[in-house]
mmCIF file of C-alpha atoms in Angstrom:
data_model
loop_
_atom_site.group_PDB
_atom_site.id
_atom_site.type_symbol
_atom_site.label_atom_id
_atom_site.label_comp_id
_atom_site.label_asym_id
_atom_site.label_seq_id
_atom_site.Cartn_x
_atom_site.Cartn_y
_atom_site.Cartn_z
ATOM 1 C CA ASN A 1 -37.421 28.521 58.161
ATOM 2 C CA ALA A 2 -34.619 28.159 55.839
ATOM 3 C CA GLY A 3 -36.141 28.369 52.992
ATOM 4 C CA VAL A 4 -34.700 27.312 49.749
ATOM 5 C CA THR A 5 -32.032 25.731 50.418
ATOM 6 C CA GLN A 6 -29.141 23.726 47.944
ATOM 7 C CA THR A 7 -26.085 20.585 48.536
ATOM 8 C CA PRO A 8 -23.359 21.149 47.611
ATOM 9 C CA LYS A 9 -22.179 24.940 47.269
ATOM 10 C CA PHE A 10 -19.365 23.441 45.507
ATOM 11 C CA ARG A 11 -18.054 20.963 43.312
ATOM 12 C CA VAL A 12 -15.749 20.256 41.006
ATOM 13 C CA LEU A 13 -16.241 17.363 38.358
ATOM 14 C CA LYS A 14 -13.674 15.452 35.800
ATOM 15 C CA THR A 15 -15.982 15.113 32.804
ATOM 16 C CA GLY A 16 -17.418 12.537 32.265
ATOM 17 C CA GLN A 17 -18.266 12.336 36.049
ATOM 18 C CA SER A 18 -21.845 12.104 37.560
ATOM 19 C CA MET A 19 -23.393 14.770 39.953
ATOM 20 C CA THR A 20 -26.800 14.607 42.196
ATOM 21 C CA LEU A 21 -27.533 18.790 43.323
ATOM 22 C CA LEU A 22 -30.253 18.877 45.752
ATOM 23 C CA CYS A 23 -32.607 21.213 46.444
ATOM 24 C CA ALA A 24 -34.599 21.348 49.564
ATOM 25 C CA GLN A 25 -37.540 24.158 49.912
ATOM 26 C CA ASP A 26 -39.416 24.811 53.644
ATOM 27 C CA MET A 27 -41.993 26.487 52.202
ATOM 28 C CA ASN A 28 -44.297 23.816 50.910
ATOM 29 C CA HIS A 29 -44.337 25.710 47.677
ATOM 30 C CA GLU A 30 -46.078 23.499 44.934
ATOM 31 C CA TYR A 31 -43.874 25.093 42.104
ATOM 32 C CA MET A 32 -39.537 24.304 42.215
ATOM 33 C CA TYR A 33 -37.513 25.093 38.931
ATOM 34 C CA TRP A 34 -33.873 24.897 38.099
ATOM 35 C CA TYR A 35 -31.623 26.957 36.289
ATOM 36 C CA ARG A 36 -27.979 27.753 35.424
ATOM 37 C CA GLN A 37 -26.231 31.115 35.165
ATOM 38 C CA ASP A 38 -23.314 31.907 32.841
ATOM 39 C CA PRO A 39 -21.919 34.830 32.559
ATOM 40 C CA GLY A 40 -23.614 37.439 30.140
ATOM 41 C CA MET A 41 -26.643 35.009 29.793
ATOM 42 C CA GLY A 42 -28.843 36.255 32.615
ATOM 43 C CA LEU A 43 -30.853 32.904 33.877
ATOM 44 C CA ARG A 44 -32.072 30.506 31.787
ATOM 45 C CA LEU A 45 -34.106 27.124 32.784
ATOM 46 C CA ILE A 46 -32.982 23.961 32.982
ATOM 47 C CA HIS A 47 -36.399 22.156 34.405
ATOM 48 C CA TYR A 48 -38.539 22.742 36.466
ATOM 49 C CA SER A 49 -41.711 21.024 38.308
ATOM 50 C CA VAL A 50 -45.340 21.871 39.591
ATOM 51 C CA GLY A 51 -45.560 19.515 41.280
ATOM 52 C CA GLU A 52 -44.006 15.828 43.194
ATOM 53 C CA GLY A 53 -44.153 13.092 41.309
ATOM 54 C CA THR A 54 -44.095 15.729 37.650
ATOM 55 C CA THR A 55 -41.172 17.268 36.021
ATOM 56 C CA ALA A 56 -41.385 19.472 32.877
ATOM 57 C CA LYS A 57 -38.165 20.456 30.444
ATOM 58 C CA GLY A 58 -37.085 24.284 30.428
ATOM 59 C CA GLU A 59 -34.483 26.155 28.067
ATOM 60 C CA VAL A 60 -31.907 24.001 28.176
ATOM 61 C CA PRO A 61 -32.833 20.368 29.855
ATOM 62 C CA ASP A 62 -30.132 18.443 27.809
ATOM 63 C CA GLY A 63 -28.021 16.537 29.805
ATOM 64 C CA TYR A 64 -29.264 16.973 33.188
ATOM 65 C CA ASN A 65 -32.526 15.172 34.503
ATOM 66 C CA VAL A 66 -34.715 15.897 36.869
ATOM 67 C CA SER A 67 -36.745 14.282 40.186
ATOM 68 C CA ARG A 68 -39.392 15.288 42.160
ATOM 69 C CA LEU A 69 -40.706 12.341 44.696
ATOM 70 C CA LYS A 70 -40.750 14.301 46.764
ATOM 71 C CA LYS A 71 -42.744 17.753 47.409
ATOM 72 C CA GLN A 72 -39.259 19.591 49.423
ATOM 73 C CA ASN A 73 -37.005 18.125 46.830
ATOM 74 C CA PHE A 74 -36.681 18.282 43.763
ATOM 75 C CA LEU A 75 -33.305 16.684 42.484
ATOM 76 C CA LEU A 76 -30.915 17.276 38.859
ATOM 77 C CA GLY A 77 -28.540 14.619 38.030
ATOM 78 C CA LEU A 78 -25.830 14.967 35.691
ATOM 79 C CA GLU A 79 -25.464 11.934 33.827
ATOM 80 C CA SER A 80 -22.105 12.210 32.778
ATOM 81 C CA ALA A 81 -20.294 16.332 32.714
ATOM 82 C CA ALA A 82 -18.931 18.111 30.500
ATOM 83 C CA PRO A 83 -16.878 21.327 30.149
ATOM 84 C CA SER A 84 -19.751 22.297 29.336
ATOM 85 C CA GLN A 85 -22.209 22.133 32.046
ATOM 86 C CA THR A 86 -19.602 24.666 34.023
ATOM 87 C CA SER A 87 -21.891 26.811 35.262
ATOM 88 C CA VAL A 88 -24.068 28.320 38.206
ATOM 89 C CA TYR A 89 -26.919 26.725 39.146
ATOM 90 C CA PHE A 90 -29.278 27.615 41.209
ATOM 91 C CA CYS A 91 -32.541 26.042 42.873
ATOM 92 C CA ALA A 92 -35.940 28.528 42.712
ATOM 93 C CA SER A 93 -39.327 27.861 43.876
ATOM 94 C CA SER A 94 -43.338 28.893 44.211
ATOM 95 C CA TYR A 95 -46.575 29.224 45.669
ATOM 96 C CA SER A 96 -49.768 28.616 43.162
ATOM 97 C CA SER A 97 -52.714 30.257 42.876
ATOM 98 C CA LEU A 98 -55.154 29.867 41.038
ATOM 99 C CA GLY A 99 -53.982 31.104 37.610
ATOM 100 C CA GLY A 100 -51.538 32.976 38.753
ATOM 101 C CA TYR A 101 -47.372 33.712 38.598
ATOM 102 C CA ASN A 102 -45.651 34.565 42.026
ATOM 103 C CA GLU A 103 -42.525 35.276 43.329
ATOM 104 C CA GLN A 104 -40.069 32.705 42.740
ATOM 105 C CA PHE A 105 -36.848 31.981 46.375
ATOM 106 C CA PHE A 106 -33.934 30.936 45.011
ATOM 107 C CA GLY A 107 -31.441 29.138 47.265
ATOM 108 C CA PRO A 108 -27.568 30.232 47.633
ATOM 109 C CA GLY A 109 -26.110 29.169 44.727
ATOM 110 C CA THR A 110 -24.249 25.632 43.385
ATOM 111 C CA ARG A 111 -21.574 26.692 42.311
ATOM 112 C CA LEU A 112 -19.900 23.602 39.233
ATOM 113 C CA THR A 113 -15.915 22.932 37.221
ATOM 114 C CA VAL A 114 -16.215 20.357 34.869
ATOM 115 C CA LEU A 115 -12.388 19.963 34.169
ATOM 116 C CA GLY B 1 -38.377 30.991 20.355
ATOM 117 C CA GLN B 2 -39.551 33.633 23.223
ATOM 118 C CA GLN B 3 -37.150 35.858 24.041
ATOM 119 C CA VAL B 4 -36.080 38.878 26.617
ATOM 120 C CA MET B 5 -33.998 41.172 26.097
ATOM 121 C CA GLN B 6 -32.269 43.554 28.580
ATOM 122 C CA ILE B 7 -30.668 46.886 27.899
ATOM 123 C CA PRO B 8 -27.763 48.388 28.868
ATOM 124 C CA GLN B 9 -26.424 45.398 29.727
ATOM 125 C CA TYR B 10 -24.019 46.842 32.517
ATOM 126 C CA GLN B 11 -23.559 50.375 33.829
ATOM 127 C CA HIS B 12 -22.062 52.939 35.714
ATOM 128 C CA VAL B 13 -23.300 55.643 38.147
ATOM 129 C CA GLN B 14 -21.667 57.920 39.922
ATOM 130 C CA GLU B 15 -23.377 57.866 43.318
ATOM 131 C CA GLY B 16 -27.055 59.638 43.257
ATOM 132 C CA GLU B 17 -27.226 60.040 39.730
ATOM 133 C CA ASP B 18 -30.094 58.459 38.786
ATOM 134 C CA PHE B 19 -31.185 54.531 36.620
ATOM 135 C CA THR B 20 -33.155 53.252 34.367
ATOM 136 C CA THR B 21 -32.597 49.480 32.825
ATOM 137 C CA TYR B 22 -35.322 48.324 29.608
ATOM 138 C CA CYS B 23 -36.660 45.347 29.481
ATOM 139 C CA ASN B 24 -38.073 44.458 25.533
ATOM 140 C CA SER B 25 -40.231 40.985 25.074
ATOM 141 C CA SER B 26 -40.511 39.988 21.522
ATOM 142 C CA THR B 27 -43.942 38.330 22.515
ATOM 143 C CA THR B 28 -46.594 39.974 24.615
ATOM 144 C CA LEU B 29 -45.858 38.657 29.024
ATOM 145 C CA SER B 30 -49.168 37.813 30.783
ATOM 146 C CA ASN B 31 -47.191 39.156 33.539
ATOM 147 C CA ILE B 32 -43.341 40.956 34.433
ATOM 148 C CA GLN B 33 -41.188 40.002 37.229
ATOM 149 C CA TRP B 34 -38.157 42.182 38.546
ATOM 150 C CA TYR B 35 -35.496 41.265 40.116
ATOM 151 C CA LYS B 36 -32.235 42.348 41.640
ATOM 152 C CA GLN B 37 -29.432 40.330 42.569
ATOM 153 C CA ARG B 38 -26.463 41.338 44.381
ATOM 154 C CA PRO B 39 -22.182 39.865 42.896
ATOM 155 C CA GLY B 40 -21.788 36.710 44.635
ATOM 156 C CA GLY B 41 -25.410 36.366 45.528
ATOM 157 C CA HIS B 42 -28.793 34.872 44.292
ATOM 158 C CA PRO B 43 -31.633 36.245 42.798
ATOM 159 C CA VAL B 44 -34.260 38.117 45.418
ATOM 160 C CA PHE B 45 -37.440 39.124 44.165
ATOM 161 C CA LEU B 46 -38.157 42.742 43.957
ATOM 162 C CA ILE B 47 -41.412 43.434 42.513
ATOM 163 C CA GLN B 48 -44.628 41.420 40.187
ATOM 164 C CA LEU B 49 -46.497 43.490 37.535
ATOM 165 C CA VAL B 50 -49.344 42.586 35.739
ATOM 166 C CA LYS B 51 -52.190 45.191 33.983
ATOM 167 C CA SER B 52 -51.457 46.822 31.087
ATOM 168 C CA GLY B 53 -49.722 50.182 32.354
ATOM 169 C CA GLU B 54 -49.038 49.678 35.094
ATOM 170 C CA VAL B 55 -46.732 51.516 37.075
ATOM 171 C CA LYS B 56 -45.460 50.606 41.021
ATOM 172 C CA LYS B 57 -42.805 52.289 42.509
ATOM 173 C CA GLN B 58 -40.500 50.274 45.667
ATOM 174 C CA LYS B 59 -39.100 54.053 47.533
ATOM 175 C CA ARG B 60 -37.245 55.619 45.235
ATOM 176 C CA LEU B 61 -37.299 52.352 42.639
ATOM 177 C CA THR B 62 -40.368 52.825 39.592
ATOM 178 C CA PHE B 63 -41.284 50.000 37.992
ATOM 179 C CA GLN B 64 -43.924 50.460 34.754
ATOM 180 C CA PHE B 65 -45.353 47.417 32.348
ATOM 181 C CA GLY B 66 -45.884 49.018 28.957
ATOM 182 C CA GLU B 67 -49.135 49.082 27.643
ATOM 183 C CA ALA B 68 -48.764 46.157 24.303
ATOM 184 C CA LYS B 69 -47.230 44.136 27.858
ATOM 185 C CA LYS B 70 -44.040 43.309 25.616
ATOM 186 C CA ASN B 71 -41.588 45.571 27.643
ATOM 187 C CA SER B 72 -41.077 46.833 31.196
ATOM 188 C CA SER B 73 -38.827 48.833 32.917
ATOM 189 C CA LEU B 74 -37.282 49.460 35.755
ATOM 190 C CA HIS B 75 -36.175 53.045 37.559
ATOM 191 C CA ILE B 76 -34.193 53.784 40.470
ATOM 192 C CA THR B 77 -33.887 58.086 41.800
ATOM 193 C CA ALA B 78 -31.049 58.758 43.360
ATOM 194 C CA THR B 79 -28.746 55.775 43.458
ATOM 195 C CA GLN B 80 -26.736 54.294 46.988
ATOM 196 C CA THR B 81 -23.500 52.391 47.305
ATOM 197 C CA THR B 82 -26.486 49.580 48.042
ATOM 198 C CA ASP B 83 -28.064 49.735 44.720
ATOM 199 C CA VAL B 84 -25.443 47.820 43.359
ATOM 200 C CA GLY B 85 -25.589 45.383 41.392
ATOM 201 C CA THR B 86 -28.396 43.054 38.677
ATOM 202 C CA TYR B 87 -31.061 43.612 37.887
ATOM 203 C CA PHE B 88 -33.361 40.953 35.960
ATOM 204 C CA CYS B 89 -36.283 40.767 34.398
ATOM 205 C CA ALA B 90 -38.639 37.523 33.410
ATOM 206 C CA GLY B 91 -41.288 37.289 31.578
ATOM 207 C CA PRO B 92 -43.288 33.432 31.473
ATOM 208 C CA LEU B 93 -43.433 31.952 28.537
ATOM 209 C CA SER B 94 -46.666 32.481 27.035
ATOM 210 C CA GLY B 95 -49.459 29.274 28.836
ATOM 211 C CA THR B 96 -47.353 28.026 31.344
ATOM 212 C CA TYR B 97 -45.387 28.816 34.505
ATOM 213 C CA LYS B 98 -41.720 28.054 32.638
ATOM 214 C CA TYR B 99 -40.128 31.657 32.767
ATOM 215 C CA ILE B 100 -37.471 33.429 30.698
ATOM 216 C CA PHE B 101 -35.072 35.659 32.542
ATOM 217 C CA GLY B 102 -33.710 38.506 30.234
ATOM 218 C CA THR B 103 -30.131 39.386 30.538
ATOM 219 C CA GLY B 104 -29.116 41.326 33.265
ATOM 220 C CA THR B 105 -28.733 45.022 34.276
ATOM 221 C CA ARG B 106 -24.940 45.468 35.918
ATOM 222 C CA LEU B 107 -25.258 48.381 37.833
ATOM 223 C CA LYS B 108 -21.485 49.416 39.483
ATOM 224 C CA VAL B 109 -22.149 52.828 41.774
ATOM 225 C CA LEU B 110 -19.085 54.851 42.093
ATOM 226 C CA ALA B 111 -19.119 56.484 45.665
#
C-alpha cells in the first residue's frame, strides 16, 4: 500500500497563477485533511472532509478551495496564488469509527513557493 | 478560539539526558494525539490519549493526559540521536473532527 501520496512534491508559482494539489489515499479512509505548515506555527487546518462529496472549512480556509469527488482523492485548489501562501502543504487521512477519533496518516508534503 | 500551546519551542539536550515537552489547551479536549516530525519529513502518529489522568508508555517515551483534560506531556528518558525532530500535540475542536495542532517542540540531541 502506498498510504497517502501527494502530487506534486515541489512547485513554484507566480503571484496570480492557479494550481491544484492532489492527495490520494489507498486505505479506504473516510476523513481527509489539508494542512499548511509554516515555520514556528505548527500545522494549521485549511479544509477537511468527512466523506465523499462533503467538505468543510478549517482554521485558515481563505484563498483555497477543495473537492472530494472520489473517496480516495482530496484536491486543494489555489485560484489566485499569493506570496502568503508560500508554505509546505500536508494532506492527511484517517478512518472513522463510531464516535471515535483516530490517528491521522500524513502524506510526504508539497513545498509551494509563490513569487 | 481554541488554542493549543506547547513549551518549550526548542530544546537542545546532550545524548542521554531526559526531555519533556508540555502541551496546554485553552479548552477541555476529548482526546489528545502526539506526532513526531523528523527534519524534512512528515508528521507521524505516536499515540492517542483519551481518559483523564491517562499515562501511556512506549519504550523510553511516557505520555500523560491531565486530570482536567486540558494539558498533556511527553517525556523521553535518556534521549538518543534518533529522537531528533519536532514533537506536536493535537486535539479536536470541541464536538468536531477538526484538529488543532500545537506549535511544536523542536528537539536537538547532541552526541
